[in-house]
Amino acid sequence: MLFSKLTSRHQSEAFSDLTTTKEVGDWHPNILRVLNFHFDLVTIAFDPTLGLLSSGTSSGVIRIFGAPGVDVSLDLPEPLQVSFLRFSASTRQLVCIDERDQLHVWDLSQVGRPLHQQTSALNSCVSDISLSPFHTHALIVFQTGEIRAYDLLSLQMSPYMIPNLWNLHIEDVNATMKLPSDPAMELPIEIICHPRNLKWIFVVFTGGVVLCDLAKRSVVAVYTRPEPVSVGSIHSASFATSMAIHPSGHFFAVGYADGVIGFWAIADEARPLSVNTLAELGEHVGGWSPFEQSPGGVGENNQHPNLEPVCKLAWCGFPNTSDSCGGNSLLLVLGGCPTTSDRGLVALLMPTFNPDLSAPFPDKSTSLHQAARDEMVQVLIPKRAHIYSPSAQVRDFCVVSCQTPHFSGIWDPAAVICLCGTSSGSQGVETYRFPPRSFLDSSLACLGNSSDSSETDIVGHLAALLEEMKLDLDQELLVPPSALRCGPSKIVKVYALDVKCEIMDYLSKASTAGNALVLCGGAAWLGPARLTQAKLSKYQPRRLLITIHGDASVRFHDISPQLLITTRESPMTKDFPETLVDLIINICDIFADPQLSKVNLPILPKIQSVQFTQESLECSIALETGEVLLYRFRLNDRQQHVPKEVDDEIVVLDQSLAAGCKFRPYLMLHRRPSKTTSHSLNDVGFLAVGYADGCISVVDLRGPSILRVPRPDHPRKGPLDFHQSRNCGLDGIVSLTWTVSGIASEQNLFLRLISVHESGASYVYKLARQPGSSSYSYVEAVTTETLPNLFDNSSFVIDSRTGALMRADKVMFAVALRQGDSVAANSCFWVTASAQGAECRVDITGKRVGRVNWDAKQNIIHASPVERNGSQSFVAWGSKGEILMYTLPSLELLHTSTFSPMPASLNLISVDITGDFIYCETTERPAMSRVTLASLFSSRGVYDEPITALLEHMTTTPPIPPQPQPAPPGLSSVLSAWLGPHMSASGEQQLDNIFAGQNRPVPRLRFPDSGSRDVEPVDHSSAQSAVANTLRRAQDDVYGRLSSALTERGELLGAVEQRVESTAQRTEEMVAEARRVAAKQGAKRWFGF
């Protein structure tokens, strides 16, 4: 008889208690770390001098990222959307403006959490803000058109003010001709500093662009797009929306709401150099659409009416050239494409600007000479085009540069960060290498621009074209900081696994692709108070976090505490968590496999569950549509053997579809319309899948082939056709568990599969190798029973002597195969749990030795065995925060503890054997996924937030390169005649004085970090205590740093002779203040820079 109801042979056997330690002193559930992944990013900012990247959300959260481990979170006083975010390199501050037009300032020089210095109400709607590395003021343009200066040292608004420049322009025009006022043209959009002279700023109004002299507070030039309509009116489609200046500083681009891009010479405000569109720009072809072929063309865009507005422009240059104008340049265009296309961010490679200095140039009273115009027009014909196509719509972008903060911080670009949004409203980032590799290859840069096609080598042309296509298909993705890597896709489920150290090291090394976004700002290390305890975890197992995302992707992260074992002298070298980028699995990649044309998969499949085996390095993924995918880890790209004939229910997938990912698709199990309810993967090459109709499919991955699982209602030997079981009436499978153990009726080691139905009816299937063959088959099934409606992953087989989990791993499987029927198995316990209670049985099919029933009011949501110092316990989690600890195997209540209530949206708790557990909560307001790492024991405190110093890599004031000079000399004289002389360094200091006014308040006393060694984060409960603590730790180093700062600014102070007297007076006041704060310091002089 193949199936039989069996009783235990251990009716009188007494089992030892596995819970050897019953003291409750160490049972203190607590949260170890909270990982926040935001999906409502609205703005990003980067500063090349500080080496820091910042992001702002719609819920008032600001994140600052730098070197590995540097991740600082700041909260606005109220959960308001971040509208503008800027770094101030000259004052080492972060400036933010929220949706209520409140300006917030943080000091970044402190060790630990940045000090919130000020919140100021601006009392007017802000359109844009601009900060310069050469002065200590922020220029703010309001929607009224007024420009004000905010003093970042005294933290208040300066008296400097410029009225609406557009109205000033209209007043000048009305002096000769009457123009009716049009409020729609007066709205300011953007403010940009001239790249080579800080006294010149451009203000983009909807009606046009105004060039302003900051020193004189006057209009220098106005660049308006001529319209073929009545004077004084403008169509809304022709509104200006953005602008970017060429690195040479002689001409610029303006984007308009109708998708047109106009190019203007600064020395000619009468007419544009050309007006262009991207309507017919191919992805691999340079050049503009026919609309722009008439240089200086005007009028509305009637030829291409269905173009998106040009949302943003950026014009980048390179330092690796002797050309003072910057050599080749790169123009980034967001928008301007047809509304029917699904295009992203367009990058255009523009030619070098080499003007003929012998050509006659005009003065301000004449128009730009045609020869000079022709030189500039030639620069506006793109040599190459590249389109970045992220997975979601691009809403904004930020260029990450390498060296200098000049040229709007986009000189010498290294990457571009795209802020992407989905139709559901979530927003995240995707990062790409910039410029594209195809732009840097001279052989490809001239492709398609050859003047003599007859001399072109066709073979070479085709080879270059194929290489170009290969480069363009490769989007050159870079890896952003870990908290930004989830993109706009939300986290659906999380799993935490204990992994052997050697396995985690292997996975981590395999994922080192060298494509990370390099940020050098700051440093992070573990506090000295926790370092000793953290070193004790050096030899503990590593931990792997698996996250399932809404974009049908599975991602792997290293959350081992070993990553945090660092000191200030040797700071963190990896992020926490460390995302293993090359291990990311994207389900949608397999859709290109032609074998799946007959499989009706949704466009974006939903993942039901994931299982990972750390010995065989395989990952199985069950979809809610019923299919199960298997991925295998591979280090190289060598094609594995693909079987010619497999079972009809198995689809062997094309492994080349996931090129670049270490997990390659191997097969898909697709056999029935019934929903998949459970699946289990083991380390010895078998995958079991249970369905809602009670059927089970088992795949031998060695073939692959299907093993026929015997059914209790059709008991017979040999291969069984379980298609007969469709009408058997059994309820669905809720749990599948692999083990190598014995059962009550057979105490020999065999590979067994335990299946549990919704009703609690259970079957233990025995797998054995067929005599004289390498194939396997199921030869026996024994019935038993357990609780109905088990939790997911709540079926455990443990050794009755040690309490260790008896998994189906390679070691136990090899022992069972080598010894055959002669190996006697140790007794085991089968522990199961459901919402009603838990029970423990001897040898799976034996008698019940423990049982507990739970009250429905407790609302138990998960249960799992936990090991602590060799003592085994069984722990249950309640949704209201109750945690119940029981002994094993008797399941007697040991202790009840209280934890924070579980989130209402919680659908899974993942627990490892050490008592650490993890769960995820996704909220809509704020739009974020919060992953919580917690532990049942108070002594596990190695996950503390590291200490961060955002300016740790800077020993003095950030080194800011000198302001770029006008170039070349010939054109410099032209602009000097047209716009006035270039502003020197001393002139820039004078400009700062103009902003501040004659009665500038004394700057607030700010003490930089001492750089002392064993330092804890500064407590900002009061500014006085923070200053006092800093002074006590910073005696010698503060003096050294201030002396260095004094030496560096000696030239500047000497050039500003008229301020010596006032500076000396403020110096005396600062010395007196410093002496009052720390009487024993004996400070000679203090400067508040």
PDB file of N, CA and C in Angstrom, residues 74 190 192 238 250 302 311 374 380 480 497 564 572 574 655 684 754 773 890 933 1075:
ATOM      1  N   LEU A  74      17.658  64.879   6.461  1.00  0.00           N
ATOM      2  CA  LEU A  74      17.207  66.105   7.114  1.00  0.00           C
ATOM      3  C   LEU A  74      15.708  66.259   6.889  1.00  0.00           C
ATOM      4  N   GLU A 190      13.638  81.494 -14.781  1.00  0.00           N
ATOM      5  CA  GLU A 190      14.955  80.964 -14.421  1.00  0.00           C
ATOM      6  C   GLU A 190      15.951  82.100 -14.326  1.00  0.00           C
ATOM      7  N   ILE A 192      20.262  82.643 -14.370  1.00  0.00           N
ATOM      8  CA  ILE A 192      21.518  81.956 -14.657  1.00  0.00           C
ATOM      9  C   ILE A 192      22.636  82.980 -14.688  1.00  0.00           C
ATOM     10  N   SER A 238       4.719  80.263 -27.598  1.00  0.00           N
ATOM     11  CA  SER A 238       6.029  80.845 -27.860  1.00  0.00           C
ATOM     12  C   SER A 238       6.697  81.363 -26.600  1.00  0.00           C
ATOM     13  N   HIS A 250      29.715  83.349 -25.300  1.00  0.00           N
ATOM     14  CA  HIS A 250      29.406  84.288 -26.370  1.00  0.00           C
ATOM     15  C   HIS A 250      28.026  84.073 -26.985  1.00  0.00           C
ATOM     16  N   ASN A 302       4.640  76.222 -36.883  1.00  0.00           N
ATOM     17  CA  ASN A 302       3.481  75.624 -37.545  1.00  0.00           C
ATOM     18  C   ASN A 302       3.833  74.338 -38.265  1.00  0.00           C
ATOM     19  N   CYS A 311      11.724  71.696 -21.678  1.00  0.00           N
ATOM     20  CA  CYS A 311      11.628  71.884 -20.230  1.00  0.00           C
ATOM     21  C   CYS A 311      12.926  72.368 -19.605  1.00  0.00           C
ATOM     22  N   ASP A 374      28.306  83.741 -39.006  1.00  0.00           N
ATOM     23  CA  ASP A 374      28.494  82.448 -39.682  1.00  0.00           C
ATOM     24  C   ASP A 374      29.362  81.518 -38.840  1.00  0.00           C
ATOM     25  N   LEU A 380      26.451  75.425 -34.251  1.00  0.00           N
ATOM     26  CA  LEU A 380      25.122  74.997 -33.832  1.00  0.00           C
ATOM     27  C   LEU A 380      24.599  73.810 -34.623  1.00  0.00           C
ATOM     28  N   PRO A 480      23.701  54.703  -8.567  1.00  0.00           N
ATOM     29  CA  PRO A 480      23.624  55.824  -7.625  1.00  0.00           C
ATOM     30  C   PRO A 480      23.741  55.336  -6.196  1.00  0.00           C
ATOM     31  N   LEU A 497      18.051  36.680   4.730  1.00  0.00           N
ATOM     32  CA  LEU A 497      18.633  35.345   4.827  1.00  0.00           C
ATOM     33  C   LEU A 497      19.987  35.423   5.505  1.00  0.00           C
ATOM     34  N   LEU A 564      29.848  47.773   8.689  1.00  0.00           N
ATOM     35  CA  LEU A 564      29.904  48.951   9.548  1.00  0.00           C
ATOM     36  C   LEU A 564      31.114  48.969  10.465  1.00  0.00           C
ATOM     37  N   MET A 572      34.197  53.908   6.071  1.00  0.00           N
ATOM     38  CA  MET A 572      33.465  52.936   5.279  1.00  0.00           C
ATOM     39  C   MET A 572      33.871  53.019   3.806  1.00  0.00           C
ATOM     40  N   LYS A 574      32.061  50.871   1.604  1.00  0.00           N
ATOM     41  CA  LYS A 574      30.868  50.403   0.901  1.00  0.00           C
ATOM     42  C   LYS A 574      29.636  51.016   1.550  1.00  0.00           C
ATOM     43  N   GLN A 655      19.338  32.447 -22.400  1.00  0.00           N
ATOM     44  CA  GLN A 655      20.115  33.074 -21.340  1.00  0.00           C
ATOM     45  C   GLN A 655      20.776  34.365 -21.777  1.00  0.00           C
ATOM     46  N   VAL A 684      19.700  20.909  -3.910  1.00  0.00           N
ATOM     47  CA  VAL A 684      20.147  19.686  -4.566  1.00  0.00           C
ATOM     48  C   VAL A 684      19.476  19.481  -5.918  1.00  0.00           C
ATOM     49  N   ILE A 754       7.331  17.674   1.932  1.00  0.00           N
ATOM     50  CA  ILE A 754       6.117  17.744   2.751  1.00  0.00           C
ATOM     51  C   ILE A 754       5.171  18.755   2.119  1.00  0.00           C
ATOM     52  N   SER A 773      20.122   3.831 -12.700  1.00  0.00           N
ATOM     53  CA  SER A 773      19.838   5.049 -13.450  1.00  0.00           C
ATOM     54  C   SER A 773      20.216   6.256 -12.596  1.00  0.00           C
ATOM     55  N   SER A 890       7.632  21.481  23.544  1.00  0.00           N
ATOM     56  CA  SER A 890       6.329  21.426  24.222  1.00  0.00           C
ATOM     57  C   SER A 890       5.461  22.631  23.924  1.00  0.00           C
ATOM     58  N   LEU A 933      14.805  46.872  10.050  1.00  0.00           N
ATOM     59  CA  LEU A 933      15.605  45.772  10.571  1.00  0.00           C
ATOM     60  C   LEU A 933      15.443  45.772  12.088  1.00  0.00           C
ATOM     61  N   ARG A1075      36.244  84.446  23.509  1.00  0.00           N
ATOM     62  CA  ARG A1075      36.765  84.367  24.871  1.00  0.00           C
ATOM     63  C   ARG A1075      35.649  84.129  25.883  1.00  0.00           C
TER      64      ARG A1075
END
